[in-house]
PDB file of C-alpha atoms in Angstrom:
ATOM      1  CA  MET A   1       0.000   0.000   0.000  1.00  0.00           C
ATOM      2  CA  HIS A   2       1.146   3.496  -0.682  1.00  0.00           C
ATOM      3  CA  ILE A   3       0.281   6.744   1.086  1.00  0.00           C
ATOM      4  CA  PRO A   4       0.455   9.817  -1.131  1.00  0.00           C
ATOM      5  CA  ARG A   5       2.954  12.120   0.543  1.00  0.00           C
ATOM      6  CA  ARG A   6       1.178  14.971   2.280  1.00  0.00           C
ATOM      7  CA  SER A   7       0.964  16.802   5.604  1.00  0.00           C
ATOM      8  CA  LEU A   8      -0.818  14.663   8.180  1.00  0.00           C
ATOM      9  CA  ALA A   9      -2.546  16.147  11.217  1.00  0.00           C
ATOM     10  CA  ALA A  10      -1.784  14.941  14.736  1.00  0.00           C
ATOM     11  CA  LEU A  11      -4.283  12.592  16.361  1.00  0.00           C
ATOM     12  CA  ALA A  12      -6.587  13.916  19.070  1.00  0.00           C
ATOM     13  CA  LEU A  13      -7.377  12.156  22.345  1.00  0.00           C
ATOM     14  CA  GLY A  14     -10.769  10.404  22.251  1.00  0.00           C
ATOM     15  CA  VAL A  15     -13.363   9.569  24.900  1.00  0.00           C
ATOM     16  CA  ALA A  16     -12.687   6.750  27.389  1.00  0.00           C
ATOM     17  CA  LEU A  17     -15.419   4.223  28.098  1.00  0.00           C
ATOM     18  CA  THR A  18     -15.535   0.816  29.796  1.00  0.00           C
ATOM     19  CA  ALA A  19     -14.493  -2.786  28.977  1.00  0.00           C
ATOM     20  CA  SER A  20     -11.603  -3.797  26.731  1.00  0.00           C
ATOM     21  CA  SER A  21     -10.711  -5.592  23.512  1.00  0.00           C
ATOM     22  CA  ALA A  22      -7.483  -7.410  22.731  1.00  0.00           C
ATOM     23  CA  CYS A  23      -6.147  -9.726  20.057  1.00  0.00           C
ATOM     24  CA  THR A  24      -3.111 -11.917  20.583  1.00  0.00           C
ATOM     25  CA  ILE A  25      -1.776 -12.773  17.158  1.00  0.00           C
ATOM     26  CA  GLN A  26       0.809 -15.180  15.868  1.00  0.00           C
ATOM     27  CA  VAL A  27       2.096 -14.518  12.369  1.00  0.00           C
ATOM     28  CA  GLY A  28       2.200 -17.788  10.477  1.00  0.00           C
ATOM     29  CA  GLU A  29       3.614 -18.569   7.078  1.00  0.00           C
ATOM     30  CA  VAL A  30       1.246 -17.961   4.165  1.00  0.00           C
ATOM     31  CA  ASP A  31       1.339 -19.422   0.682  1.00  0.00           C
ATOM     32  CA  GLU A  32       2.483 -16.829  -1.843  1.00  0.00           C
ATOM     33  CA  ALA A  33      -0.423 -17.809  -4.101  1.00  0.00           C
ATOM     34  CA  GLY A  34      -2.911 -16.594  -1.500  1.00  0.00           C
ATOM     35  CA  PRO A  35      -4.865 -18.048   1.454  1.00  0.00           C
ATOM     36  CA  ALA A  36      -4.306 -21.766   1.694  1.00  0.00           C
ATOM     37  CA  ALA A  37      -4.560 -24.661   4.085  1.00  0.00           C
ATOM     38  CA  SER A  38      -0.828 -24.396   4.693  1.00  0.00           C
ATOM     39  CA  ALA A  39      -1.320 -21.077   6.491  1.00  0.00           C
ATOM     40  CA  THR A  40      -1.287 -21.245  10.281  1.00  0.00           C
ATOM     41  CA  PRO A  41      -4.177 -19.296  11.751  1.00  0.00           C
ATOM     42  CA  ALA A  42      -3.660 -18.652  15.461  1.00  0.00           C
ATOM     43  CA  VAL A  43      -5.480 -15.962  17.403  1.00  0.00           C
ATOM     44  CA  ASN A  44      -6.400 -15.949  21.066  1.00  0.00           C
ATOM     45  CA  ARG A  45      -8.713 -13.292  22.451  1.00  0.00           C
ATOM     46  CA  SER A  46      -8.315 -12.094  26.013  1.00  0.00           C
ATOM     47  CA  GLU A  47      -9.744  -9.177  27.943  1.00  0.00           C
ATOM     48  CA  GLY A  48      -7.716  -6.187  29.056  1.00  0.00           C
ATOM     49  CA  GLY A  49      -4.732  -6.949  26.869  1.00  0.00           C
ATOM     50  CA  THR A  50      -3.823 -10.167  28.662  1.00  0.00           C
ATOM     51  CA  GLY A  51      -2.865 -13.458  27.041  1.00  0.00           C
ATOM     52  CA  THR A  52       0.248 -15.252  25.906  1.00  0.00           C
ATOM     53  CA  SER A  53       1.666 -16.616  22.702  1.00  0.00           C
ATOM     54  CA  THR A  54       4.940 -17.980  21.368  1.00  0.00           C
ATOM     55  CA  PRO A  55       6.908 -16.823  18.313  1.00  0.00           C
ATOM     56  CA  PRO A  56       5.685 -18.520  15.112  1.00  0.00           C
ATOM     57  CA  ALA A  57       7.691 -21.222  13.409  1.00  0.00           C
ATOM     58  CA  GLY A  58      10.436 -19.882  11.191  1.00  0.00           C
ATOM     59  CA  ARG A  59      10.939 -16.757  13.306  1.00  0.00           C
ATOM     60  CA  ASP A  60      13.412 -15.859  16.008  1.00  0.00           C
ATOM     61  CA  GLU A  61      12.509 -15.200  19.644  1.00  0.00           C
ATOM     62  CA  ASP A  62      12.011 -11.502  18.846  1.00  0.00           C
ATOM     63  CA  GLY A  63       9.193 -12.467  16.483  1.00  0.00           C
ATOM     64  CA  ALA A  64      11.100 -11.401  13.372  1.00  0.00           C
ATOM     65  CA  ALA A  65      11.274 -13.598  10.304  1.00  0.00           C
ATOM     66  CA  GLN A  66      14.636 -15.315  10.227  1.00  0.00           C
ATOM     67  CA  GLY A  67      16.823 -14.054   7.410  1.00  0.00           C
ATOM     68  CA  VAL A  68      14.182 -11.603   6.136  1.00  0.00           C
ATOM     69  CA  GLN A  69      14.962  -7.883   6.089  1.00  0.00           C
ATOM     70  CA  ILE A  70      12.477  -5.047   5.809  1.00  0.00           C
ATOM     71  CA  ASP A  71      13.011  -1.579   4.403  1.00  0.00           C
ATOM     72  CA  GLU A  72      13.192   0.441   7.620  1.00  0.00           C
ATOM     73  CA  THR A  73      12.314   3.737   5.961  1.00  0.00           C
ATOM     74  CA  GLU A  74       9.208   2.310   4.330  1.00  0.00           C
ATOM     75  CA  TYR A  75       8.212   0.513   7.524  1.00  0.00           C
ATOM     76  CA  GLN A  76       8.409   3.714   9.554  1.00  0.00           C
ATOM     77  CA  GLN A  77       6.369   5.565   6.936  1.00  0.00           C
ATOM     78  CA  ASP A  78       3.662   2.880   7.009  1.00  0.00           C
ATOM     79  CA  ILE A  79       3.533   2.383  10.785  1.00  0.00           C
ATOM     80  CA  THR A  80       3.174   6.158  11.195  1.00  0.00           C
ATOM     81  CA  GLY A  81       0.967   6.784   8.199  1.00  0.00           C
ATOM     82  CA  ALA A  82      -1.528   3.931   8.607  1.00  0.00           C
ATOM     83  CA  PRO A  83      -3.163   5.282  11.808  1.00  0.00           C
ATOM     84  CA  GLN A  84      -3.397   8.758  10.301  1.00  0.00           C
ATOM     85  CA  VAL A  85      -4.950   7.572   7.029  1.00  0.00           C
ATOM     86  CA  ILE A  86      -7.513   5.488   8.922  1.00  0.00           C
ATOM     87  CA  ASP A  87      -8.257   8.330  11.313  1.00  0.00           C
ATOM     88  CA  ASP A  88      -8.654  10.725   8.376  1.00  0.00           C
ATOM     89  CA  TYR A  89     -11.226   8.399   6.837  1.00  0.00           C
ATOM     90  CA  TRP A  90     -13.357   8.219   9.969  1.00  0.00           C
ATOM     91  CA  ARG A  91     -13.038  11.936  10.692  1.00  0.00           C
ATOM     92  CA  THR A  92     -14.060  12.813   7.133  1.00  0.00           C
ATOM     93  CA  HIS A  93     -16.994  10.410   6.842  1.00  0.00           C
ATOM     94  CA  TRP A  94     -18.323  10.025  10.385  1.00  0.00           C
ATOM     95  CA  SER A  95     -21.248  12.423   9.898  1.00  0.00           C
ATOM     96  CA  GLU A  96     -22.405  10.470   6.837  1.00  0.00           C
ATOM     97  CA  PHE A  97     -23.237   7.490   9.037  1.00  0.00           C
ATOM     98  CA  PHE A  98     -23.609   8.670  12.624  1.00  0.00           C
ATOM     99  CA  THR A  99     -24.713  11.637  14.687  1.00  0.00           C
ATOM    100  CA  GLY A 100     -22.473  13.277  17.251  1.00  0.00           C
ATOM    101  CA  THR A 101     -18.855  14.311  16.870  1.00  0.00           C
ATOM    102  CA  TYR A 102     -16.082  11.899  16.001  1.00  0.00           C
ATOM    103  CA  THR A 103     -13.127  11.767  18.383  1.00  0.00           C
ATOM    104  CA  SER A 104      -9.893   9.963  17.560  1.00  0.00           C
ATOM    105  CA  PRO A 105      -8.628   7.179  19.792  1.00  0.00           C
ATOM    106  CA  ARG A 106      -5.155   7.736  21.166  1.00  0.00           C
ATOM    107  CA  VAL A 107      -2.406   5.849  19.361  1.00  0.00           C
ATOM    108  CA  TYR A 108       0.070   4.526  21.908  1.00  0.00           C
ATOM    109  CA  GLY A 109       1.856   2.758  19.085  1.00  0.00           C
ATOM    110  CA  GLY A 110       4.517   0.122  19.418  1.00  0.00           C
ATOM    111  CA  TYR A 111       6.051  -1.486  22.476  1.00  0.00           C
ATOM    112  CA  ASP A 112       8.730  -4.152  22.869  1.00  0.00           C
ATOM    113  CA  GLY A 113       7.083  -7.489  23.592  1.00  0.00           C
ATOM    114  CA  ASN A 114      10.420  -8.835  24.808  1.00  0.00           C
ATOM    115  CA  ASP A 115      10.692  -6.132  27.480  1.00  0.00           C
ATOM    116  CA  LEU A 116       7.260  -5.268  28.845  1.00  0.00           C
ATOM    117  CA  SER A 117       8.581  -3.000  31.586  1.00  0.00           C
ATOM    118  CA  SER A 118       7.785   0.068  29.471  1.00  0.00           C
ATOM    119  CA  ALA A 119       4.718  -1.399  27.726  1.00  0.00           C
ATOM    120  CA  PRO A 120       1.273   0.104  28.358  1.00  0.00           C
ATOM    121  CA  THR A 121      -1.285  -1.362  30.734  1.00  0.00           C
ATOM    122  CA  CYS A 122      -5.017  -1.542  30.134  1.00  0.00           C
ATOM    123  CA  ALA A 123      -7.367  -1.382  33.128  1.00  0.00           C
ATOM    124  CA  GLY A 124      -4.359  -2.366  35.241  1.00  0.00           C
ATOM    125  CA  GLN A 125      -3.565  -5.415  33.094  1.00  0.00           C
ATOM    126  CA  PRO A 126      -0.156  -5.621  31.386  1.00  0.00           C
ATOM    127  CA  ALA A 127       0.316  -5.799  27.654  1.00  0.00           C
ATOM    128  CA  THR A 128       1.447  -9.126  26.215  1.00  0.00           C
ATOM    129  CA  PRO A 129       3.917 -10.213  23.520  1.00  0.00           C
ATOM    130  CA  ASN A 130       2.772 -10.682  19.902  1.00  0.00           C
ATOM    131  CA  ASN A 131      -0.306  -8.630  20.582  1.00  0.00           C
ATOM    132  CA  ALA A 132      -2.222  -5.773  18.974  1.00  0.00           C
ATOM    133  CA  PHE A 133      -5.131  -4.354  20.930  1.00  0.00           C
ATOM    134  CA  TYR A 134      -7.568  -1.544  21.555  1.00  0.00           C
ATOM    135  CA  CYS A 135      -7.888  -0.591  25.224  1.00  0.00           C
ATOM    136  CA  VAL A 136     -11.448   0.556  25.817  1.00  0.00           C
ATOM    137  CA  PRO A 137     -11.268   2.270  29.237  1.00  0.00           C
ATOM    138  CA  GLU A 138      -8.206   4.296  28.214  1.00  0.00           C
ATOM    139  CA  ASP A 139      -9.221   4.618  24.551  1.00  0.00           C
ATOM    140  CA  TYR A 140      -5.917   3.797  22.883  1.00  0.00           C
ATOM    141  CA  ILE A 141      -4.491   1.421  20.292  1.00  0.00           C
ATOM    142  CA  ALA A 142      -1.145  -0.344  20.787  1.00  0.00           C
ATOM    143  CA  TRP A 143       0.861  -3.173  19.269  1.00  0.00           C
ATOM    144  CA  ASP A 144       3.979  -5.221  19.827  1.00  0.00           C
ATOM    145  CA  GLU A 145       6.607  -3.947  17.398  1.00  0.00           C
ATOM    146  CA  ASN A 146       7.855  -7.507  16.931  1.00  0.00           C
ATOM    147  CA  LEU A 147       4.404  -8.562  15.720  1.00  0.00           C
ATOM    148  CA  MET A 148       4.194  -5.716  13.245  1.00  0.00           C
ATOM    149  CA  ARG A 149       7.691  -6.256  11.915  1.00  0.00           C
ATOM    150  CA  ALA A 150       7.147 -10.001  11.537  1.00  0.00           C
ATOM    151  CA  GLY A 151       3.936  -9.441   9.593  1.00  0.00           C
ATOM    152  CA  TYR A 152       5.561  -6.710   7.513  1.00  0.00           C
ATOM    153  CA  THR A 153       7.970  -9.243   6.052  1.00  0.00           C
ATOM    154  CA  GLN A 154       4.911 -10.723   4.311  1.00  0.00           C
ATOM    155  CA  GLY A 155       3.873  -7.339   2.914  1.00  0.00           C
ATOM    156  CA  ASP A 156       3.098  -3.772   3.977  1.00  0.00           C
ATOM    157  CA  ALA A 157      -0.689  -4.356   3.886  1.00  0.00           C
ATOM    158  CA  TRP A 158      -0.327  -6.217   7.198  1.00  0.00           C
ATOM    159  CA  VAL A 159       0.219  -2.977   9.119  1.00  0.00           C
ATOM    160  CA  TYR A 160      -2.880  -1.381   7.635  1.00  0.00           C
ATOM    161  CA  LEU A 161      -5.027  -4.459   8.258  1.00  0.00           C
ATOM    162  CA  VAL A 162      -4.096  -4.841  11.930  1.00  0.00           C
ATOM    163  CA  ILE A 163      -4.448  -1.150  12.742  1.00  0.00           C
ATOM    164  CA  ALA A 164      -7.707  -0.795  10.792  1.00  0.00           C
ATOM    165  CA  HIS A 165      -9.145  -3.783  12.689  1.00  0.00           C
ATOM    166  CA  GLU A 166      -8.234  -2.340  16.087  1.00  0.00           C
ATOM    167  CA  TRP A 167      -9.584   1.042  14.963  1.00  0.00           C
ATOM    168  CA  GLY A 168     -12.806  -0.797  14.207  1.00  0.00           C
ATOM    169  CA  HIS A 169     -13.043  -1.639  17.923  1.00  0.00           C
ATOM    170  CA  ALA A 170     -12.571   2.048  18.719  1.00  0.00           C
ATOM    171  CA  ILE A 171     -15.462   2.849  16.384  1.00  0.00           C
ATOM    172  CA  GLN A 172     -17.640   0.230  18.129  1.00  0.00           C
ATOM    173  CA  ASN A 173     -16.838   1.961  21.411  1.00  0.00           C
ATOM    174  CA  ARG A 174     -18.324   5.165  20.026  1.00  0.00           C
ATOM    175  CA  LEU A 175     -21.630   3.591  18.968  1.00  0.00           C
ATOM    176  CA  ARG A 176     -24.808   2.748  20.795  1.00  0.00           C
ATOM    177  CA  MET A 177     -24.815  -0.852  21.955  1.00  0.00           C
ATOM    178  CA  GLU A 178     -27.586  -1.842  19.536  1.00  0.00           C
ATOM    179  CA  HIS A 179     -25.263  -1.032  16.656  1.00  0.00           C
ATOM    180  CA  VAL A 180     -22.427  -3.238  17.918  1.00  0.00           C
ATOM    181  CA  ALA A 181     -22.724  -6.742  16.516  1.00  0.00           C
ATOM    182  CA  LEU A 182     -22.574  -9.789  18.768  1.00  0.00           C
ATOM    183  CA  ALA A 183     -19.786 -11.010  16.503  1.00  0.00           C
ATOM    184  CA  SER A 184     -17.797  -7.877  17.345  1.00  0.00           C
ATOM    185  CA  GLU A 185     -14.497  -9.156  15.955  1.00  0.00           C
ATOM    186  CA  LEU A 186     -16.026  -9.876  12.562  1.00  0.00           C
ATOM    187  CA  GLN A 187     -17.693  -6.475  12.647  1.00  0.00           C
ATOM    188  CA  ALA A 188     -14.277  -4.917  13.308  1.00  0.00           C
ATOM    189  CA  ASP A 189     -13.000  -6.729  10.201  1.00  0.00           C
ATOM    190  CA  CYS A 190     -15.939  -5.317   8.242  1.00  0.00           C
ATOM    191  CA  LEU A 191     -15.198  -1.800   9.480  1.00  0.00           C
ATOM    192  CA  ALA A 192     -11.539  -2.295   8.558  1.00  0.00           C
ATOM    193  CA  GLY A 193     -12.522  -3.174   4.999  1.00  0.00           C
ATOM    194  CA  ALA A 194     -14.814  -0.153   4.798  1.00  0.00           C
ATOM    195  CA  ALA A 195     -12.124   2.200   6.108  1.00  0.00           C
ATOM    196  CA  LEU A 196      -9.246   0.957   3.940  1.00  0.00           C
ATOM    197  CA  TYR A 197     -11.216   0.857   0.709  1.00  0.00           C
ATOM    198  CA  GLY A 198     -12.937   4.100   1.649  1.00  0.00           C
ATOM    199  CA  ALA A 199      -9.542   5.740   2.095  1.00  0.00           C
ATOM    200  CA  ALA A 200      -8.526   4.407  -1.314  1.00  0.00           C
ATOM    201  CA  ALA A 201     -11.667   5.972  -2.817  1.00  0.00           C
ATOM    202  CA  ASP A 202     -10.737   9.256  -1.120  1.00  0.00           C
ATOM    203  CA  GLY A 203      -7.273   9.134  -2.650  1.00  0.00           C
ATOM    204  CA  THR A 204      -5.474   9.093   0.713  1.00  0.00           C
ATOM    205  CA  LEU A 205      -4.394   5.476   0.245  1.00  0.00           C
ATOM    206  CA  ARG A 206      -3.302   3.774  -2.944  1.00  0.00           C
ATOM    207  CA  PHE A 207      -3.390   0.017  -3.410  1.00  0.00           C
ATOM    208  CA  GLU A 208      -0.368  -1.473  -5.137  1.00  0.00           C
ATOM    209  CA  GLU A 209       0.072  -4.790  -6.888  1.00  0.00           C
ATOM    210  CA  GLY A 210      -0.105  -7.626  -4.369  1.00  0.00           C
ATOM    211  CA  ASP A 211      -1.934  -5.681  -1.639  1.00  0.00           C
ATOM    212  CA  VAL A 212      -5.242  -7.515  -2.078  1.00  0.00           C
ATOM    213  CA  LYS A 213      -3.459 -10.844  -1.756  1.00  0.00           C
ATOM    214  CA  GLU A 214      -1.587  -9.605   1.317  1.00  0.00           C
ATOM    215  CA  LEU A 215      -4.837  -8.517   2.988  1.00  0.00           C
ATOM    216  CA  SER A 216      -6.413 -11.893   2.275  1.00  0.00           C
ATOM    217  CA  ASN A 217      -3.340 -13.716   3.553  1.00  0.00           C
ATOM    218  CA  GLY A 218      -3.345 -11.590   6.704  1.00  0.00           C
ATOM    219  CA  LEU A 219      -6.977 -12.475   7.446  1.00  0.00           C
ATOM    220  CA  VAL A 220      -6.090 -16.149   7.051  1.00  0.00           C
ATOM    221  CA  VAL A 221      -3.191 -15.831   9.481  1.00  0.00           C
ATOM    222  CA  ILE A 222      -5.284 -14.165  12.191  1.00  0.00           C
ATOM    223  CA  GLY A 223      -8.320 -16.402  11.745  1.00  0.00           C
ATOM    224  CA  ASP A 224      -9.404 -18.854  14.440  1.00  0.00           C
ATOM    225  CA  ASP A 225      -9.144 -22.602  13.893  1.00  0.00           C
ATOM    226  CA  SER A 226     -12.932 -22.979  14.077  1.00  0.00           C
ATOM    227  CA  GLU A 227     -16.037 -21.035  13.062  1.00  0.00           C
ATOM    228  CA  TRP A 228     -17.512 -18.233  15.145  1.00  0.00           C
ATOM    229  CA  THR A 229     -19.767 -19.522  17.966  1.00  0.00           C
ATOM    230  CA  ASP A 230     -19.112 -17.109  20.831  1.00  0.00           C
ATOM    231  CA  PRO A 231     -18.769 -13.302  21.184  1.00  0.00           C
ATOM    232  CA  GLN A 232     -15.096 -13.736  22.100  1.00  0.00           C
ATOM    233  CA  ASP A 233     -14.360 -15.641  18.872  1.00  0.00           C
ATOM    234  CA  HIS A 234     -12.741 -13.907  15.926  1.00  0.00           C
ATOM    235  CA  GLY A 235     -14.110 -16.295  13.311  1.00  0.00           C
ATOM    236  CA  ASP A 236     -12.284 -18.668  11.001  1.00  0.00           C
ATOM    237  CA  PRO A 237     -10.337 -17.415   7.949  1.00  0.00           C
ATOM    238  CA  ILE A 238     -13.283 -17.663   5.555  1.00  0.00           C
ATOM    239  CA  GLU A 239     -15.553 -15.768   7.962  1.00  0.00           C
ATOM    240  CA  ARG A 240     -12.952 -13.067   8.436  1.00  0.00           C
ATOM    241  CA  ILE A 241     -12.350 -12.650   4.706  1.00  0.00           C
ATOM    242  CA  THR A 242     -16.119 -12.535   4.129  1.00  0.00           C
ATOM    243  CA  ALA A 243     -16.607  -9.889   6.842  1.00  0.00           C
ATOM    244  CA  PHE A 244     -13.770  -7.746   5.474  1.00  0.00           C
ATOM    245  CA  GLY A 245     -15.222  -8.061   1.972  1.00  0.00           C
ATOM    246  CA  LYS A 246     -18.631  -6.982   3.237  1.00  0.00           C
ATOM    247  CA  GLY A 247     -17.153  -3.679   4.376  1.00  0.00           C
ATOM    248  CA  ARG A 248     -15.039  -3.367   1.234  1.00  0.00           C
ATOM    249  CA  ASP A 249     -18.057  -3.760  -1.042  1.00  0.00           C
ATOM    250  CA  GLY A 250     -20.857  -2.234   1.040  1.00  0.00           C
ATOM    251  CA  GLY A 251     -19.046   0.354   3.094  1.00  0.00           C
ATOM    252  CA  VAL A 252     -19.747   1.269   6.709  1.00  0.00           C
ATOM    253  CA  ARG A 253     -23.523   0.817   6.488  1.00  0.00           C
ATOM    254  CA  ALA A 254     -23.056  -2.827   5.539  1.00  0.00           C
ATOM    255  CA  CYS A 255     -21.255  -3.391   8.857  1.00  0.00           C
ATOM    256  CA  ILE A 256     -23.804  -1.840  11.238  1.00  0.00           C
ATOM    257  CA  PRO A 257     -26.954  -3.652  12.436  1.00  0.00           C
ATOM    258  CA  ASP A 258     -30.116  -1.609  11.861  1.00  0.00           C
ATOM    259  CA  ALA A 259     -30.050   2.089  11.020  1.00  0.00           C
ATOM    260  CA  PRO A 260     -26.928   3.683  12.549  1.00  0.00           C
ATOM    261  CA  SER A 261     -27.355   6.515  15.006  1.00  0.00           C
ATOM    262  CA  SER A 262     -24.859   7.276  17.750  1.00  0.00           C
TER     263      SER A 262
END
């Protein structure tokens, strides 16, 4: 993915509410041809940013792909630009779907999953390695840098997908409860699809060759082993791809139960 170079405004602090949402993610290997059975979906959900995971096969204990280098300049541009592009989309289009005033969640950003002494806490619970999460009571988004770098070796779309998904949880936190789906993780995927493709339509994000495949591969990697049956489930790879595609094709309204009004 490519962000047209422009001046990007600083993010504003949003409103803090209650509860929490966290995703512990392991980055598995994905077939270059696209989502396949050889991919290793592994996601555990836990409240308040808690949970544990181990580095995926083929990666070192820092979570980085062994022998794979990333372009540091491009990575820094994407990890900084992705939250701002997504925030710009919601700030620009909020009033088209909802009443009230949009407020940006705070972006804590990256922390070192191998040294959690300086990592953020959420409702008093410590952050965990290989994790990306939205903290509801403190209204911020954070991620383990090792997770982001490991996923980035598979393509830059990974950064946008993970951040757009967690931003989807921030959007849910700004809606009336009747507009938050029981399958909240799949709804966050839907909102991620709406935001990323909406930003592309706005011209603030440009898809490059291979990005669609990278997004699909990423949804496979973070899919559960089984279908959605419980509010804490994320859904299996097919369900996640379907939910993302619903937002991509139908926009925000396709993601929200009933007529939206916040």
